[in-house]
């Protein structure tokens, strides 16, 4: 049974980076030309780029044919939209088996049938005497205990039938499996074979003999054993054709008993069929007590008897209804993308087929429905029905001898009975697996209902591996530890029932334990299913612990993560004892403010980062307490990336607290500004416009306490200056705050005059703040720097009408019209859009506490790859925000780790060329507006930057990506992300520990033409480097608060000043790459186009020299002199200039 | 590259320095220590007859490819052996038009970061130009007697210069605003005078400040008026009233669907090309 395709799981974890071909082509040096951004796109229609559709009038308005009308009507009624219909059709074409292959498979099946019938019989022997088995084949079953009564002989099967999805036409590529049932002749079996695994022993011996003979046949490329759906008592034989057809098909042989051999009443869930006396070599405890029921054992026997009846049922239901078959195929794809269908207790394709049959029988699905509608109905059913409480049954007879659903609920977590009314199809499905299925179905329903444009892509084409879907991951290893856990949890009857499979036996109780312990912190707990292993017929079957590792995924509830307290019942309540028993020594009596005395558990966690890791403490504590699993066996992956965004001296916090302190200081400052007396105009708004104020600054600022002896003093202006003989002082970046003043008729209407008036306001502001509040201020023409509590803010006065005035142009006729100018756009961006964005993201952080961590990790990574300057702060923040606002098909991340993985996934798979990344802040955009935005995008694609990010405030122009990245830089980013994702995921999923987590943060340097090494003495942020140096230079800071009357050195960062000079001087010839967080090296890439000899022109001379080429005078870059210029311009900062001249030619 | 380098290494000194026709080349280095040099390409400043130029033609030297560390003072010092230098002007690109005479405010227009620039050097006598053209070099920007700061020292000096002086700023703002206010007051007085006075043909200019202000002549205002009229007309129109209107709406809907279908087909085609339909 269980026709779900199982087998090799080779599928790329990351989407291939092939989304960005053609227009963005040219890796590395080939096309590194910054200015080509718009020109490459503006050319003739670029391949792989969507063009606005142009249809002639005649075509658009011709008379419709009947067929066309029918198709349109069908699309409207059966599918969401025509796009979805086409997508579904394409997908089905891709996964369905072609007729040609079917013929080849059929031929192979006929051959198999003949070979099986030709396998010779053997004489009868005792079951415990297996000497007759030939050398080179081992029994594919753990025979514990070994001795068992009964005789065995091999006879060719009475019947060979194809069952399962191949017959129904619902099997999907890849991994085509054909399930074949071999009915063992009645002569092999004896009366009490249902008892004590005798049937399973015979079944295994039957396969062993068969395997030995088939393995000698040249028809087969490989003959191997596997477990049917991962069940350790039921091996099956896998046959693959020889030669080039090896991967075409896998034929799985399942022996089954002759019909009506077992009496169904012996196999009810309440019956015992594995005697304790036999299994444990002793009578059940207390002698004469009832034997424990063995529901799982019984189910596995029953499954074998029902193979044929199931396939008959399915073929009558699905038979001629192609829509239903399509639906089943789609559901299988859906399950497979979510890794739900594999292993023991997986929600297999067979189960969904039966579910379709059930919904057909209850008339929820009609045979004329389309595949999409079937998918939708099943998801709707799964999302709304809880089979763990209300089981369903395909059996409609009212035979009183049949057991009630309630009987099944007692022993199985999930109940779905087949048409016989005795077999629970979902017997192996654990409660957490079902809840995971339900959770996925609910997410998918929301997605389908939202009518999102790319719903299909998200629903059926996006893989959801565990590491990317769950906030925290936890590995239990080695698995043999679970054996002890089973004993500790007193699970002997379950072990007896599961035939010694302690992993499955312990799984249910363990997950229940953790779910109860994590309580309000947990949204969903999922566990990995042991993979279905294959082994050679000459080997022993893999042992239970060989499946390696048990992985649990935790989906956290952010609101539950803030509390460090586990509140128990009041001390005198009877539940208190349970609570104490559950939490053990961690439970203490506490008196609360309202006077109640309660049992409670308090976890140690001061910072947000530590609070996020409380689940780790809970899990470790509970597993040690209740299951004897020491913390050395628990490998918790949740906060491994935190070290990358931790401050210099911090080890316990990831900076959320420091950012909050800065924001509080900003709030104080804005209160001061509001209350300022004596300004000619009142302050109408104070808005933050700096990454710190939206919680996305990678390394949050700390209060500055300069040591005066370290600096030069400029007493008359109350400032400190850096000294040439000392290392570079600490980097202090002022936080920008925009201060709007009320409108007034007094403002001049001339741009130059407005600037002067603003400067006057800046001066006045500084004066008043110093007078009234005693804070240190420094005014310039464009801003006022304020030193408050060690933080430095840069206040920019703004006048709302100024961009408007900059836009005004007067036509010759005297008509005043508004035209965007670079100056007006810049002002508009800095004083209007940036504050709006900052406040929107500030709000997002309040909703999703993990946002800050994700955005900062993402930025840290991009900058570590030396691409930070090409991608603006704001654009990266918006990409990170998109992960929270549009998490489909996931849920919003609750830990920085998973958020960062999804960032890499998004960046590497998003089709930037054909889609705008829409970040619907505050949900302001309606569905109609989204459609409108997309069509405008398509029509104006060539004028837009390569990376387009749309927000409600910026619906057309994508201001934050206007000045970069260039196509080449974006492609480089995509490639790097696509490479980093699998590496990082593998590290995080490795149960032996992640190794060096910083690997993906180290940039590849071999692609650069010149490397400029910088001296750490003059890198103020040296300690922020990915590989943070153990010691660095003194930066002139005190650890104790000192007098703060002088303005510290602001924004003085020699590497940045150096880069600005380099870009200005050599921007036409080369690109410069640098990690602003403590990078010690600047990577230089020559622009190949500018290395082409240029004709002689006055504008071409910059940094070039005249040479003679074939008698003609041309200009080429004066490379030797330029290399020396690198050292001259950065005198004192540059340590060495390494030219890798083998990489370029002039 | 390798070949070229060898050739250059072999004969830097003896081979003559190439220059574009009409120009002569002078090697220029930062200091003694440097191995290779940039080249200044210089010629006498000439313009066509009809174009006006603020630079005196005979006495001005036009210099291309001035390296970023070479300042105006520095260039003046380097060229003074050829004759007394009257002024040096560094610009980002060649610019013939008159450059603004009054210097821009240093508070509102901070000095940009220099790259490679062009220079107009005006000598006091025409002889300076010809002497400069014959110069052999190499010129040294930074010498022991006149060191030029670069790197850390330069940045620290720049930082010190950028620390603002509020008093000077206040004085500048005040003087600017005084003149501005005066100018505005004059304009207003003039406008008031002209108010309601017909010109020689008898036309009276109507302004916003008159007794009955009119709509301002802006694009936005005229668009607003047009939009208002359009809406008025749309209100009166009947929709789906006549049979032909009905038919047309239906046809329009169908055309929309067809267009959408075509678009979708194109997208599918693209996705197929990107192999987006492989769920594995």
Short mmCIF file of C-alpha atoms in Angstrom, two decimals, chain A residues 840-1081:
data_model
loop_
_atom_site.label_atom_id
_atom_site.label_comp_id
_atom_site.label_asym_id
_atom_site.label_seq_id
_atom_site.Cartn_x
_atom_site.Cartn_y
_atom_site.Cartn_z
CA UNK A 840 6.99 52.71 9.30
CA UNK A 841 9.88 50.35 10.03
CA UNK A 842 9.96 51.49 13.65
CA UNK A 843 6.34 50.37 13.78
CA UNK A 844 7.20 47.06 12.14
CA UNK A 845 9.77 46.41 14.85
CA UNK A 846 7.07 46.85 17.49
CA UNK A 847 5.00 44.18 15.74
CA UNK A 848 7.79 41.76 14.97
CA UNK A 849 10.59 41.82 17.54
CA UNK A 850 12.83 39.75 15.27
CA UNK A 851 12.85 42.39 12.52
CA UNK A 852 15.82 44.24 13.93
CA UNK A 853 17.94 41.11 14.10
CA UNK A 854 17.04 39.99 10.59
CA UNK A 855 17.63 43.36 8.96
CA UNK A 856 20.96 43.78 10.73
CA UNK A 857 22.18 40.29 9.90
CA UNK A 858 21.22 40.86 6.29
CA UNK A 859 23.08 44.16 6.17
CA UNK A 860 26.05 42.69 7.97
CA UNK A 861 26.25 39.96 5.36
CA UNK A 862 25.89 42.24 2.35
CA UNK A 863 28.53 44.59 3.70
CA UNK A 864 30.84 41.74 4.60
CA UNK A 865 30.64 40.75 0.95
CA UNK A 866 31.98 44.24 0.18
CA UNK A 867 28.76 45.19 -1.59
CA UNK A 868 27.43 47.47 1.15
CA UNK A 869 28.03 50.74 -0.62
CA UNK A 870 26.23 49.72 -3.76
CA UNK A 871 23.06 48.75 -1.94
CA UNK A 872 21.60 51.49 0.18
CA UNK A 873 20.73 51.00 3.80
CA UNK A 874 17.09 51.64 3.08
CA UNK A 875 16.79 49.16 0.24
CA UNK A 876 18.18 46.36 2.40
CA UNK A 877 15.88 47.32 5.26
CA UNK A 878 12.96 47.12 2.88
CA UNK A 879 13.97 43.69 1.63
CA UNK A 880 14.14 42.55 5.24
CA UNK A 881 10.75 44.14 5.90
CA UNK A 882 9.31 42.22 2.96
CA UNK A 883 10.20 38.99 4.78
CA UNK A 884 7.87 40.02 7.58
CA UNK A 885 5.09 41.65 5.60
CA UNK A 886 4.96 39.04 2.85
CA UNK A 887 6.22 35.87 4.49
CA UNK A 888 4.19 33.52 2.28
CA UNK A 889 4.47 30.56 2.13
CA UNK A 890 6.11 30.83 5.55
CA UNK A 891 5.04 32.66 8.67
CA UNK A 892 6.84 35.84 9.75
CA UNK A 893 10.20 34.84 11.19
CA UNK A 894 10.58 34.93 14.95
CA UNK A 895 14.31 34.47 15.10
CA UNK A 896 17.08 36.32 13.27
CA UNK A 897 18.53 33.05 12.04
CA UNK A 898 15.55 31.88 10.04
CA UNK A 899 14.92 35.40 8.82
CA UNK A 900 18.43 35.65 7.49
CA UNK A 901 18.12 32.32 5.67
CA UNK A 902 14.95 33.55 4.04
CA UNK A 903 16.67 36.79 3.13
CA UNK A 904 19.30 34.80 1.27
CA UNK A 905 16.59 32.72 -0.36
CA UNK A 906 14.59 35.75 -1.41
CA UNK A 907 17.59 37.58 -2.82
CA UNK A 908 18.81 34.55 -4.73
CA UNK A 909 15.50 33.48 -6.22
CA UNK A 910 13.56 36.68 -6.75
CA UNK A 911 13.10 37.55 -10.39
CA UNK A 912 14.20 41.17 -10.11
CA UNK A 913 14.00 41.64 -13.83
CA UNK A 914 10.32 40.95 -14.20
CA UNK A 915 8.91 41.79 -10.81
CA UNK A 916 8.96 44.71 -8.46
CA UNK A 917 9.48 43.77 -4.84
CA UNK A 918 6.36 45.24 -3.29
CA UNK A 919 6.67 46.04 0.40
CA UNK A 920 3.17 46.83 1.51
CA UNK A 921 3.96 48.80 4.66
CA UNK A 922 0.97 49.20 6.95
CA UNK A 923 -1.06 47.33 4.33
CA UNK A 924 -1.84 50.57 2.59
CA UNK A 925 -1.97 49.23 -0.94
CA UNK A 926 -5.18 47.59 -2.07
CA UNK A 927 -5.38 44.68 -4.47
CA UNK A 928 -6.42 46.98 -7.32
CA UNK A 929 -3.51 49.27 -6.65
CA UNK A 930 -1.14 46.32 -6.68
CA UNK A 931 -2.40 45.29 -10.10
CA UNK A 932 -1.99 48.85 -11.29
CA UNK A 933 1.56 49.00 -9.93
CA UNK A 934 2.50 45.82 -11.72
CA UNK A 935 1.19 46.99 -15.05
CA UNK A 936 2.93 50.36 -14.71
CA UNK A 937 6.07 48.47 -13.83
CA UNK A 938 5.85 46.37 -16.99
CA UNK A 939 5.23 49.37 -19.17
CA UNK A 940 8.09 51.42 -17.76
CA UNK A 941 10.50 48.59 -16.99
CA UNK A 942 13.30 49.94 -19.13
CA UNK A 943 13.38 53.28 -17.31
CA UNK A 944 13.47 51.71 -13.86
CA UNK A 945 16.53 50.58 -11.95
CA UNK A 946 17.44 46.87 -12.02
CA UNK A 947 16.22 46.34 -8.51
CA UNK A 948 12.79 47.81 -8.00
CA UNK A 949 11.32 48.12 -4.52
CA UNK A 950 7.85 49.60 -4.24
CA UNK A 951 6.32 50.94 -1.05
CA UNK A 952 3.02 52.72 -0.47
CA UNK A 953 4.94 55.99 -0.23
CA UNK A 954 6.90 55.36 -3.39
CA UNK A 955 4.73 53.70 -5.98
CA UNK A 956 6.61 54.37 -9.15
CA UNK A 957 10.21 55.32 -8.97
CA UNK A 958 11.87 53.02 -6.41
CA UNK A 959 13.91 55.85 -4.92
CA UNK A 960 16.08 53.74 -2.68
CA UNK A 961 17.57 51.76 -5.53
CA UNK A 962 17.85 54.62 -8.04
CA UNK A 963 21.61 54.97 -7.65
CA UNK A 964 22.47 51.32 -7.58
CA UNK A 965 23.03 48.48 -7.56
CA UNK A 966 24.10 48.11 -11.14
CA UNK A 967 23.04 44.91 -12.95
CA UNK A 968 26.45 43.38 -12.40
CA UNK A 969 26.50 44.14 -8.70
CA UNK A 970 23.01 42.75 -8.29
CA UNK A 971 23.99 39.64 -10.12
CA UNK A 972 27.04 39.27 -7.95
CA UNK A 973 24.79 39.58 -4.91
CA UNK A 974 22.43 36.95 -6.28
CA UNK A 975 25.28 34.56 -6.96
CA UNK A 976 26.80 35.07 -3.54
CA UNK A 977 23.45 34.56 -1.83
CA UNK A 978 22.77 31.42 -3.84
CA UNK A 979 26.15 30.06 -2.81
CA UNK A 980 25.88 31.08 0.81
CA UNK A 981 22.41 29.64 1.42
CA UNK A 982 23.16 25.92 0.97
CA UNK A 983 26.46 26.23 2.83
CA UNK A 984 24.86 27.93 5.80
CA UNK A 985 21.87 25.60 5.83
CA UNK A 986 24.11 22.60 5.81
CA UNK A 987 26.12 24.02 8.67
CA UNK A 988 23.04 24.76 10.71
CA UNK A 989 21.45 21.40 10.02
CA UNK A 990 24.60 19.54 10.94
CA UNK A 991 23.87 17.85 14.26
CA UNK A 992 27.56 17.74 15.12
CA UNK A 993 27.61 21.49 15.42
CA UNK A 994 27.87 24.17 12.80
CA UNK A 995 31.63 24.42 12.50
CA UNK A 996 32.72 27.91 11.63
CA UNK A 997 29.52 29.89 11.28
CA UNK A 998 31.37 32.90 9.85
CA UNK A 999 32.35 31.06 6.68
CA UNK A 1000 29.61 32.57 4.57
CA UNK A 1001 30.40 36.02 5.88
CA UNK A 1002 33.93 36.03 4.53
CA UNK A 1003 34.13 37.60 1.08
CA UNK A 1004 35.89 35.96 -1.83
CA UNK A 1005 38.91 38.16 -2.61
CA UNK A 1006 40.36 36.35 -5.59
CA UNK A 1007 38.09 38.15 -8.04
CA UNK A 1008 39.67 41.57 -7.49
CA UNK A 1009 42.39 43.03 -9.67
CA UNK A 1010 44.06 45.09 -7.00
CA UNK A 1011 43.89 44.76 -3.24
CA UNK A 1012 44.63 47.75 -1.08
CA UNK A 1013 45.54 46.65 2.46
CA UNK A 1014 44.71 49.17 5.15
CA UNK A 1015 46.43 49.71 8.45
CA UNK A 1016 44.15 48.78 11.38
CA UNK A 1017 45.53 51.75 13.32
CA UNK A 1018 43.42 54.09 11.24
CA UNK A 1019 40.30 51.94 10.89
CA UNK A 1020 38.03 53.24 13.66
CA UNK A 1021 35.58 50.36 13.42
CA UNK A 1022 38.23 47.69 13.32
CA UNK A 1023 36.61 45.69 16.12
CA UNK A 1024 33.39 45.25 14.15
CA UNK A 1025 35.07 43.04 11.57
CA UNK A 1026 33.59 39.61 10.88
CA UNK A 1027 36.67 38.01 12.38
CA UNK A 1028 36.90 40.47 15.19
CA UNK A 1029 40.52 40.99 16.22
CA UNK A 1030 41.28 39.98 19.79
CA UNK A 1031 42.90 43.33 20.43
CA UNK A 1032 42.83 46.60 18.62
CA UNK A 1033 44.05 50.12 19.19
CA UNK A 1034 42.85 52.46 21.90
CA UNK A 1035 40.17 54.69 20.43
CA UNK A 1036 40.24 57.40 23.04
CA UNK A 1037 37.16 56.39 25.00
CA UNK A 1038 36.70 56.27 28.74
CA UNK A 1039 34.82 53.51 30.42
CA UNK A 1040 33.56 55.87 33.13
CA UNK A 1041 31.32 58.83 32.35
CA UNK A 1042 33.45 61.96 32.31
CA UNK A 1043 32.74 65.63 31.68
CA UNK A 1044 31.10 66.08 28.31
CA UNK A 1045 31.37 69.69 27.36
CA UNK A 1046 33.28 69.23 24.14
CA UNK A 1047 31.84 67.84 20.93
CA UNK A 1048 33.47 64.51 20.06
CA UNK A 1049 34.96 63.86 16.64
CA UNK A 1050 32.00 63.21 14.36
CA UNK A 1051 31.81 61.01 11.33
CA UNK A 1052 35.57 60.82 10.95
CA UNK A 1053 36.29 57.53 9.21
CA UNK A 1054 39.56 57.56 7.22
CA UNK A 1055 38.67 54.53 5.04
CA UNK A 1056 35.47 56.28 3.94
CA UNK A 1057 37.28 59.54 3.21
CA UNK A 1058 39.86 57.57 1.29
CA UNK A 1059 37.19 55.75 -0.72
CA UNK A 1060 35.48 59.03 -1.57
CA UNK A 1061 38.75 60.34 -3.00
CA UNK A 1062 39.42 57.14 -4.90
CA UNK A 1063 35.96 57.09 -6.42
CA UNK A 1064 36.17 60.72 -7.44
CA UNK A 1065 39.59 60.34 -9.01
CA UNK A 1066 39.36 56.87 -10.54
CA UNK A 1067 35.62 56.21 -10.66
CA UNK A 1068 35.72 56.00 -14.46
CA UNK A 1069 38.47 53.41 -14.45
CA UNK A 1070 37.71 51.12 -11.55
CA UNK A 1071 35.19 50.01 -8.95
CA UNK A 1072 36.10 49.98 -5.29
CA UNK A 1073 34.69 47.49 -2.78
CA UNK A 1074 34.99 47.76 0.98
CA UNK A 1075 33.35 46.48 4.15
CA UNK A 1076 32.64 49.53 6.24
CA UNK A 1077 32.47 47.42 9.38
CA UNK A 1078 36.15 47.06 10.05
CA UNK A 1079 37.29 45.83 6.65
CA UNK A 1080 41.04 45.75 6.30
CA UNK A 1081 41.10 45.52 2.55
#
